[in-house]
PDB file of C-alpha atoms in Angstrom:
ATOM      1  CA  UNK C   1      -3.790  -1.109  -3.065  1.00 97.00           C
ATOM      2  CA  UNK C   2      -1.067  -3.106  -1.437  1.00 96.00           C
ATOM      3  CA  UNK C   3      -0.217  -2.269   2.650  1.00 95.00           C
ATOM      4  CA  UNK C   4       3.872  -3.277   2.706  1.00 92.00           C
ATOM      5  CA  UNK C   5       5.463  -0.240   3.858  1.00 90.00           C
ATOM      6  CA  UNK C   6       4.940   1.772   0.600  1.00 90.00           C
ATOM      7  CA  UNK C   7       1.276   1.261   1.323  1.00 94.00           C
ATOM      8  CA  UNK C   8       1.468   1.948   4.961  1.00 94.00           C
ATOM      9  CA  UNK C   9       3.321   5.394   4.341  1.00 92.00           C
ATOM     10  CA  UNK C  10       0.481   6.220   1.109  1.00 94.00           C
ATOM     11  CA  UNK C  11      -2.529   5.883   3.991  1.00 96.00           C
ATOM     12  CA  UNK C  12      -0.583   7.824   6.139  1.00 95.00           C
ATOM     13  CA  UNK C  13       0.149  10.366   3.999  1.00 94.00           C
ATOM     14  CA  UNK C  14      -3.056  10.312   2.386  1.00 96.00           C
ATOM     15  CA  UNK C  15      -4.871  11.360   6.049  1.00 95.00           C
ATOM     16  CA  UNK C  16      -2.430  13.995   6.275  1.00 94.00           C
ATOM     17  CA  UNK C  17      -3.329  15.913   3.137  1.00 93.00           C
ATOM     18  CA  UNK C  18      -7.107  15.487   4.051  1.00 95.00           C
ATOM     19  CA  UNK C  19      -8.684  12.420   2.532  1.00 96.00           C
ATOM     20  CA  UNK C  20     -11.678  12.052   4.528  1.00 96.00           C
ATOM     21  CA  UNK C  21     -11.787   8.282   4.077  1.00 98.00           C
ATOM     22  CA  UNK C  22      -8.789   5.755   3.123  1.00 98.00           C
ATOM     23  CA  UNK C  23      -9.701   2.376   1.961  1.00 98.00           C
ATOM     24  CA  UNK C  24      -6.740   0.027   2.386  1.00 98.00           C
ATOM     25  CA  UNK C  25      -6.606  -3.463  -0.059  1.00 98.00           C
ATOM     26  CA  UNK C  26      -4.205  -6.150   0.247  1.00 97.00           C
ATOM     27  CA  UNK C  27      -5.042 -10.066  -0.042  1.00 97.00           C
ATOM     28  CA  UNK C  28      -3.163 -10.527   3.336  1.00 95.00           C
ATOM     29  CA  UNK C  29      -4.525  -9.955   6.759  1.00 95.00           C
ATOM     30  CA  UNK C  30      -1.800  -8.995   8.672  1.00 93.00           C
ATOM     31  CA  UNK C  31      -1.033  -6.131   6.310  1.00 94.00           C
ATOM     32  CA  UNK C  32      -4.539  -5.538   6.620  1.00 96.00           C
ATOM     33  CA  UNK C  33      -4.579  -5.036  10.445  1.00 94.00           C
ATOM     34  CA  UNK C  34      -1.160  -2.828   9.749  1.00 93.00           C
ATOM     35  CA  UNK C  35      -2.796  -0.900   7.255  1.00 95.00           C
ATOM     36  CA  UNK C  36      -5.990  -0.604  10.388  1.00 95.00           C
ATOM     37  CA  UNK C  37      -3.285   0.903  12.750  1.00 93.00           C
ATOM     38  CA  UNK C  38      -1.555   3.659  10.465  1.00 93.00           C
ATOM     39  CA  UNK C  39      -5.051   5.227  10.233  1.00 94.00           C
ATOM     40  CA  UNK C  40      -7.193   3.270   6.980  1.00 97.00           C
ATOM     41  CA  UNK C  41     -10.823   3.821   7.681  1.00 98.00           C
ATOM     42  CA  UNK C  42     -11.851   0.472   5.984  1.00 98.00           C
ATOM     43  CA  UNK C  43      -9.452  -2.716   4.804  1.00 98.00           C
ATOM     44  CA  UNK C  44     -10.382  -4.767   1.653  1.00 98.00           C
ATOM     45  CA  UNK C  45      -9.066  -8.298   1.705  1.00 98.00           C
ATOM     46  CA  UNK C  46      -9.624  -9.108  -2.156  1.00 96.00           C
ATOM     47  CA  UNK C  47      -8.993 -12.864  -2.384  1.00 95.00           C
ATOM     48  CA  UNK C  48     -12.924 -14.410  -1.986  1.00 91.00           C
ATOM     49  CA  UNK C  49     -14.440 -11.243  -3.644  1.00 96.00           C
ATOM     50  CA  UNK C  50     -12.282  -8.922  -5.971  1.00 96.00           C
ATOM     51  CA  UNK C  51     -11.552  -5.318  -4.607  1.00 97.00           C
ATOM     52  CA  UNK C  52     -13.890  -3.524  -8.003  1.00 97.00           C
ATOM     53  CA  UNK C  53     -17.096  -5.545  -6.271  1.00 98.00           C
ATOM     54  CA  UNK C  54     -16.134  -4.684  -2.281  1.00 98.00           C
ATOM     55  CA  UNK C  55     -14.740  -1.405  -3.398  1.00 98.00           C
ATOM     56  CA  UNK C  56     -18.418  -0.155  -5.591  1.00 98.00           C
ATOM     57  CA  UNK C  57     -20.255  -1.561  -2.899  1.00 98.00           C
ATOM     58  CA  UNK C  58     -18.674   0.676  -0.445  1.00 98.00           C
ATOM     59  CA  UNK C  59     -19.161   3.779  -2.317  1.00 98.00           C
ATOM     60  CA  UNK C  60     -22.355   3.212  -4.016  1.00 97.00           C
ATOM     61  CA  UNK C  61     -20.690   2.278  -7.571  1.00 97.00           C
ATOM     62  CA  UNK C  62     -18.933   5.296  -7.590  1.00 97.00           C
ATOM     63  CA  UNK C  63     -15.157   4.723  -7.194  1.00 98.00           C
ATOM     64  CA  UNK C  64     -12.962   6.587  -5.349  1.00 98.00           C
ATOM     65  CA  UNK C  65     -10.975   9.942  -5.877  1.00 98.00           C
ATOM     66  CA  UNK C  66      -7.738   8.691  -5.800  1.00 98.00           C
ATOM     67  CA  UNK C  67      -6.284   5.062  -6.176  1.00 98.00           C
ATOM     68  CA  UNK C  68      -2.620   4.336  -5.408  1.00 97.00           C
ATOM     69  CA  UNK C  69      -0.705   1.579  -6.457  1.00 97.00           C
ATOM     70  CA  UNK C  70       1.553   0.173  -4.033  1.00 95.00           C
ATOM     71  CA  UNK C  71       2.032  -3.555  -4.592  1.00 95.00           C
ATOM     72  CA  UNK C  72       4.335  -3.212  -7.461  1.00 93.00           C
ATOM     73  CA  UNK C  73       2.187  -6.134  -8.499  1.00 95.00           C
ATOM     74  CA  UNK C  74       1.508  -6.778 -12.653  1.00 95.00           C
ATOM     75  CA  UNK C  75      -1.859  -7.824 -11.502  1.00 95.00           C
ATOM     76  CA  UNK C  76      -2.572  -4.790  -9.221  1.00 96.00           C
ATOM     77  CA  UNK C  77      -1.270  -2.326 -11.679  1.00 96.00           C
ATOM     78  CA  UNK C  78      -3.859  -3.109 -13.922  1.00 96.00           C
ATOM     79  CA  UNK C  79      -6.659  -3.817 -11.419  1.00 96.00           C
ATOM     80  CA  UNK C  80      -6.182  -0.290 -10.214  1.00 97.00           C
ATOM     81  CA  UNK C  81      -7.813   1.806 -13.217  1.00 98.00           C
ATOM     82  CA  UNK C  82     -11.014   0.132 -12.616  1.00 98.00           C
ATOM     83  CA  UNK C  83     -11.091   1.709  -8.706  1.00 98.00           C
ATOM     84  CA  UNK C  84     -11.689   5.817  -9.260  1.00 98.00           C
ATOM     85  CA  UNK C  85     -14.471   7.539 -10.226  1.00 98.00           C
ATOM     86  CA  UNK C  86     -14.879   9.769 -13.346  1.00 98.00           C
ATOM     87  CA  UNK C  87     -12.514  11.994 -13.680  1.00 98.00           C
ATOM     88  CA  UNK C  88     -10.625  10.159 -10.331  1.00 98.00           C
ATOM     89  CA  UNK C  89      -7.015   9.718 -10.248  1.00 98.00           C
ATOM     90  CA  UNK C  90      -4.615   6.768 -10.493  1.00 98.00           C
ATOM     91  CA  UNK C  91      -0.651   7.224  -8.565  1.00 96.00           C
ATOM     92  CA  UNK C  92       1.881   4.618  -9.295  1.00 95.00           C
ATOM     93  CA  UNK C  93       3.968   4.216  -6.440  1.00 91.00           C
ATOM     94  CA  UNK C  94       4.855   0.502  -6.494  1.00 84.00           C
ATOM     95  CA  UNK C  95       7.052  -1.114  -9.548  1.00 89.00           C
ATOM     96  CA  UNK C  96       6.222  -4.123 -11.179  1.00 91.00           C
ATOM     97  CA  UNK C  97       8.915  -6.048 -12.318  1.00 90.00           C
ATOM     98  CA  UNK C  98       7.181  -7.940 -14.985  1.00 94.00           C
ATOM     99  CA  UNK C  99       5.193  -6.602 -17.930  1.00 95.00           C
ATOM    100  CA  UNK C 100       1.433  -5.287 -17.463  1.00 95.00           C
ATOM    101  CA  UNK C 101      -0.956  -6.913 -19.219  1.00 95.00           C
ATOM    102  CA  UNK C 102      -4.082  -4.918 -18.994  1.00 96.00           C
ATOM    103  CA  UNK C 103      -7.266  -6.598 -19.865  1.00 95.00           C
ATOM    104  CA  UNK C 104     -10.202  -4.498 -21.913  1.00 96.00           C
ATOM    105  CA  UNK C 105     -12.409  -3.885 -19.161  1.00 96.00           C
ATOM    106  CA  UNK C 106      -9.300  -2.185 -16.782  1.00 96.00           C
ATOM    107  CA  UNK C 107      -8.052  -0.387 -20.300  1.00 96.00           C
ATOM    108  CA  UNK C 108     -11.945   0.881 -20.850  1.00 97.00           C
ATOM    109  CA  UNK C 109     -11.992   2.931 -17.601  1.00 97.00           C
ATOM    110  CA  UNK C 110      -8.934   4.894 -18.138  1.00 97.00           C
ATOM    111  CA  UNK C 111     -10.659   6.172 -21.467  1.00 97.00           C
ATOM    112  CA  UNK C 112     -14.313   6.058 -19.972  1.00 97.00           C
ATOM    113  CA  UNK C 113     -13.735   7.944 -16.862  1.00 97.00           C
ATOM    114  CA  UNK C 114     -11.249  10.167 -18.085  1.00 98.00           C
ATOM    115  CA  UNK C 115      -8.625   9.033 -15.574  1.00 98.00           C
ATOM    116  CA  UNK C 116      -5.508  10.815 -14.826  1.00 98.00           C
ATOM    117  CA  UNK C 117      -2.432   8.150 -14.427  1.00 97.00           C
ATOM    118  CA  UNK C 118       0.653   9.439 -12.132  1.00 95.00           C
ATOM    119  CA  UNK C 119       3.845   7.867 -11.247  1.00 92.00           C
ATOM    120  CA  UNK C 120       6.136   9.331  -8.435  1.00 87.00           C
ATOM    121  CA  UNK C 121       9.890   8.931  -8.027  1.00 73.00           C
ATOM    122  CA  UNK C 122      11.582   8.892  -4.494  1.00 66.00           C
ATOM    123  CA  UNK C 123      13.642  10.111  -3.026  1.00 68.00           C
ATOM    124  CA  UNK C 124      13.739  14.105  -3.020  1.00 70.00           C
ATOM    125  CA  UNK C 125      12.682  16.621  -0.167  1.00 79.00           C
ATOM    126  CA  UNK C 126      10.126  12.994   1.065  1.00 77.00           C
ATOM    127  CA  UNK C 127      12.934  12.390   3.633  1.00 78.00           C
ATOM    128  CA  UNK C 128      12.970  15.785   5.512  1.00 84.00           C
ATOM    129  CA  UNK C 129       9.476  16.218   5.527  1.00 87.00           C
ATOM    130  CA  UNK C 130       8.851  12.320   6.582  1.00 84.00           C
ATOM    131  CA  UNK C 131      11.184  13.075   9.403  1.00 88.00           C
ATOM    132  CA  UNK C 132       9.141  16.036  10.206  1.00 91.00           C
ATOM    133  CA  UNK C 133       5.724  14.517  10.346  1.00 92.00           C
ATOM    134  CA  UNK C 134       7.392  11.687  12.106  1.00 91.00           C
ATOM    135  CA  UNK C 135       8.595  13.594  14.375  1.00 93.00           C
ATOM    136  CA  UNK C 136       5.197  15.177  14.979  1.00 93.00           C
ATOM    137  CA  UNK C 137       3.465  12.182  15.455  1.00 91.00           C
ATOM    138  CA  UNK C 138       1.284  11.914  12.232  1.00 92.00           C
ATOM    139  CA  UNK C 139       3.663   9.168  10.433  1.00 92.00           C
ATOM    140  CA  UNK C 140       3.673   6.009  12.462  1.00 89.00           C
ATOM    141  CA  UNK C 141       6.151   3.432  12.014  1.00 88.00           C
ATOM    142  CA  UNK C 142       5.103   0.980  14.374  1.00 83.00           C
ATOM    143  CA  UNK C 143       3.066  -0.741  12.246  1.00 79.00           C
ATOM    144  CA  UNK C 144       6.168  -1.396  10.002  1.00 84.00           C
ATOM    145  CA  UNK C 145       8.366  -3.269  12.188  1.00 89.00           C
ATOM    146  CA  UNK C 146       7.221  -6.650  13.205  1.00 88.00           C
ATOM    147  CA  UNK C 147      10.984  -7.743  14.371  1.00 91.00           C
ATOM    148  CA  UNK C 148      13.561  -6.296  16.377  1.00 92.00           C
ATOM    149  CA  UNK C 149      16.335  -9.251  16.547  1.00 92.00           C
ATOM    150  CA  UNK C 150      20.237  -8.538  17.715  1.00 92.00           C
ATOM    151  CA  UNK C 151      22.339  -8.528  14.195  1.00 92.00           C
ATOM    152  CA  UNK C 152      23.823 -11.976  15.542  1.00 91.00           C
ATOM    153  CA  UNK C 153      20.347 -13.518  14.639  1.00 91.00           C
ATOM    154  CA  UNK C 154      20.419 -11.955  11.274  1.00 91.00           C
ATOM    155  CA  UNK C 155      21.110 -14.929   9.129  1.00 94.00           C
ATOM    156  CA  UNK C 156      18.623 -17.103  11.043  1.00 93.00           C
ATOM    157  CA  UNK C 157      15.487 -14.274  10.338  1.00 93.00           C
ATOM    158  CA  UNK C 158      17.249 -13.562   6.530  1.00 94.00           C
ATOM    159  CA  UNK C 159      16.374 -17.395   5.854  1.00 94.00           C
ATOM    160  CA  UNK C 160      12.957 -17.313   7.466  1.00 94.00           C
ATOM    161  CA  UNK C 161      12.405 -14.494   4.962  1.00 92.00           C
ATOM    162  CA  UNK C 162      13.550 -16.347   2.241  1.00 93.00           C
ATOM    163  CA  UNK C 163      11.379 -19.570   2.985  1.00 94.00           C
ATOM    164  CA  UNK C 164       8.304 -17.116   4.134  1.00 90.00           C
ATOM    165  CA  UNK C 165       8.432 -18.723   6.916  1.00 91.00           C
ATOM    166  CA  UNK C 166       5.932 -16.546   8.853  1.00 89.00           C
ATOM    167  CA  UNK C 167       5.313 -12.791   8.937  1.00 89.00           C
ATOM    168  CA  UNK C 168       7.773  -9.988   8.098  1.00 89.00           C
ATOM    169  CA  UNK C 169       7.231  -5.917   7.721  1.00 86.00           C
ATOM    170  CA  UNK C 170      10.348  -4.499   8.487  1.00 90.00           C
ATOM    171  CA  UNK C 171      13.319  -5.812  10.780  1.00 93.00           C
ATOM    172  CA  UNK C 172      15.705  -3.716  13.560  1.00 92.00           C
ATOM    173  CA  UNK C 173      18.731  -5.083  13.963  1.00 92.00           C
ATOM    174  CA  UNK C 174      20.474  -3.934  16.980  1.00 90.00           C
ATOM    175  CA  UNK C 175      24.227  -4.656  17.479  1.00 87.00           C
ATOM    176  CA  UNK C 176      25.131  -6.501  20.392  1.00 79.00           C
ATOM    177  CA  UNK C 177      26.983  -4.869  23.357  1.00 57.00           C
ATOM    178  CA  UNK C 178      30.223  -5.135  23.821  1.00 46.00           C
TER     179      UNK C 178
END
């Protein structure tokens, strides 16, 4: 849940170590069609019908194995818990930085299915074996980068950012020649 470039990385990663389908959810389509080219199997856009409904219909009311968090999102971080199946897991990757407020029915499934809740830090031995599988071709990071601007154009796309006005992953700057 959530395809910024946390989210992009967690599909990735999840097709590496085997997960024979990856569901990708975000409320935004562009991150959506990101999400489509680093490798999820099926997107999720959960604004007109919530990701629980989409998400049980897609797997027969059964949840999925693993959920991961990576929105950072207060609403999100609750929403999560009601995604995996019994006895399913639940990684934290993104950080909310407001309190969670967890409503009954999200609290209910961690006791009901017997969830286990992760969190993982960064960084550690992630960058050398990133750089590996990157190197390999099983990380892709085109999907991230939506801009490549010479630095000299940096404040113009900083306050674009700022405003939101349109669409940003990640943004190259490349130094002009001299």
């Amino acid at each position: 849940m959530g395809c910024g470039s946390i989210g992009l990385l967690a599909v990735q990663w999840a097709k590496i170590f085997g997960a024979r389908k990856v569901y990708a959810i975000d409320i935004d389509y562009k991150k959506l069609n990101n999400a489509k080219e680093a490798g999820a199997d099926t997107v999720i856009h959960s604004v007109e019908k919530t990701a629980y409904e989409q998400l049980m219909e897609l797997t027969d009311g059964k949840g999925v194995d693993l959920v991961i968090e990576a929105a950072g999102s207060p609403v999100t971080s609750a929403q999560v818990f009601a995604l995996a199946k019994k006895g399913g897991q639940v990684l934290f990757l993104g950080i909310p930085y407001s309190d969670v407020n967890i409503e009954r029915f999200y609290f209910e499934k961690i006791v009901r299915n017997e969830l286990t809740v992760l969190g993982s830090s960064f960084p550690g031995k992630e960058w050398s074996t990133t750089i590996h599988y990157m190197d390999k071709g099983q990380i892709k990071v085109k999907p991230f980068i939506t801009h490549r601007v010479s630095l000299a154009d940096g404040p113009e796309i900083f306050e674009k950012m700022i405003i939101k006005n349109g669409f940003f992953g990640k943004v190259l700057f490349y130094p002009e020649k001299s």
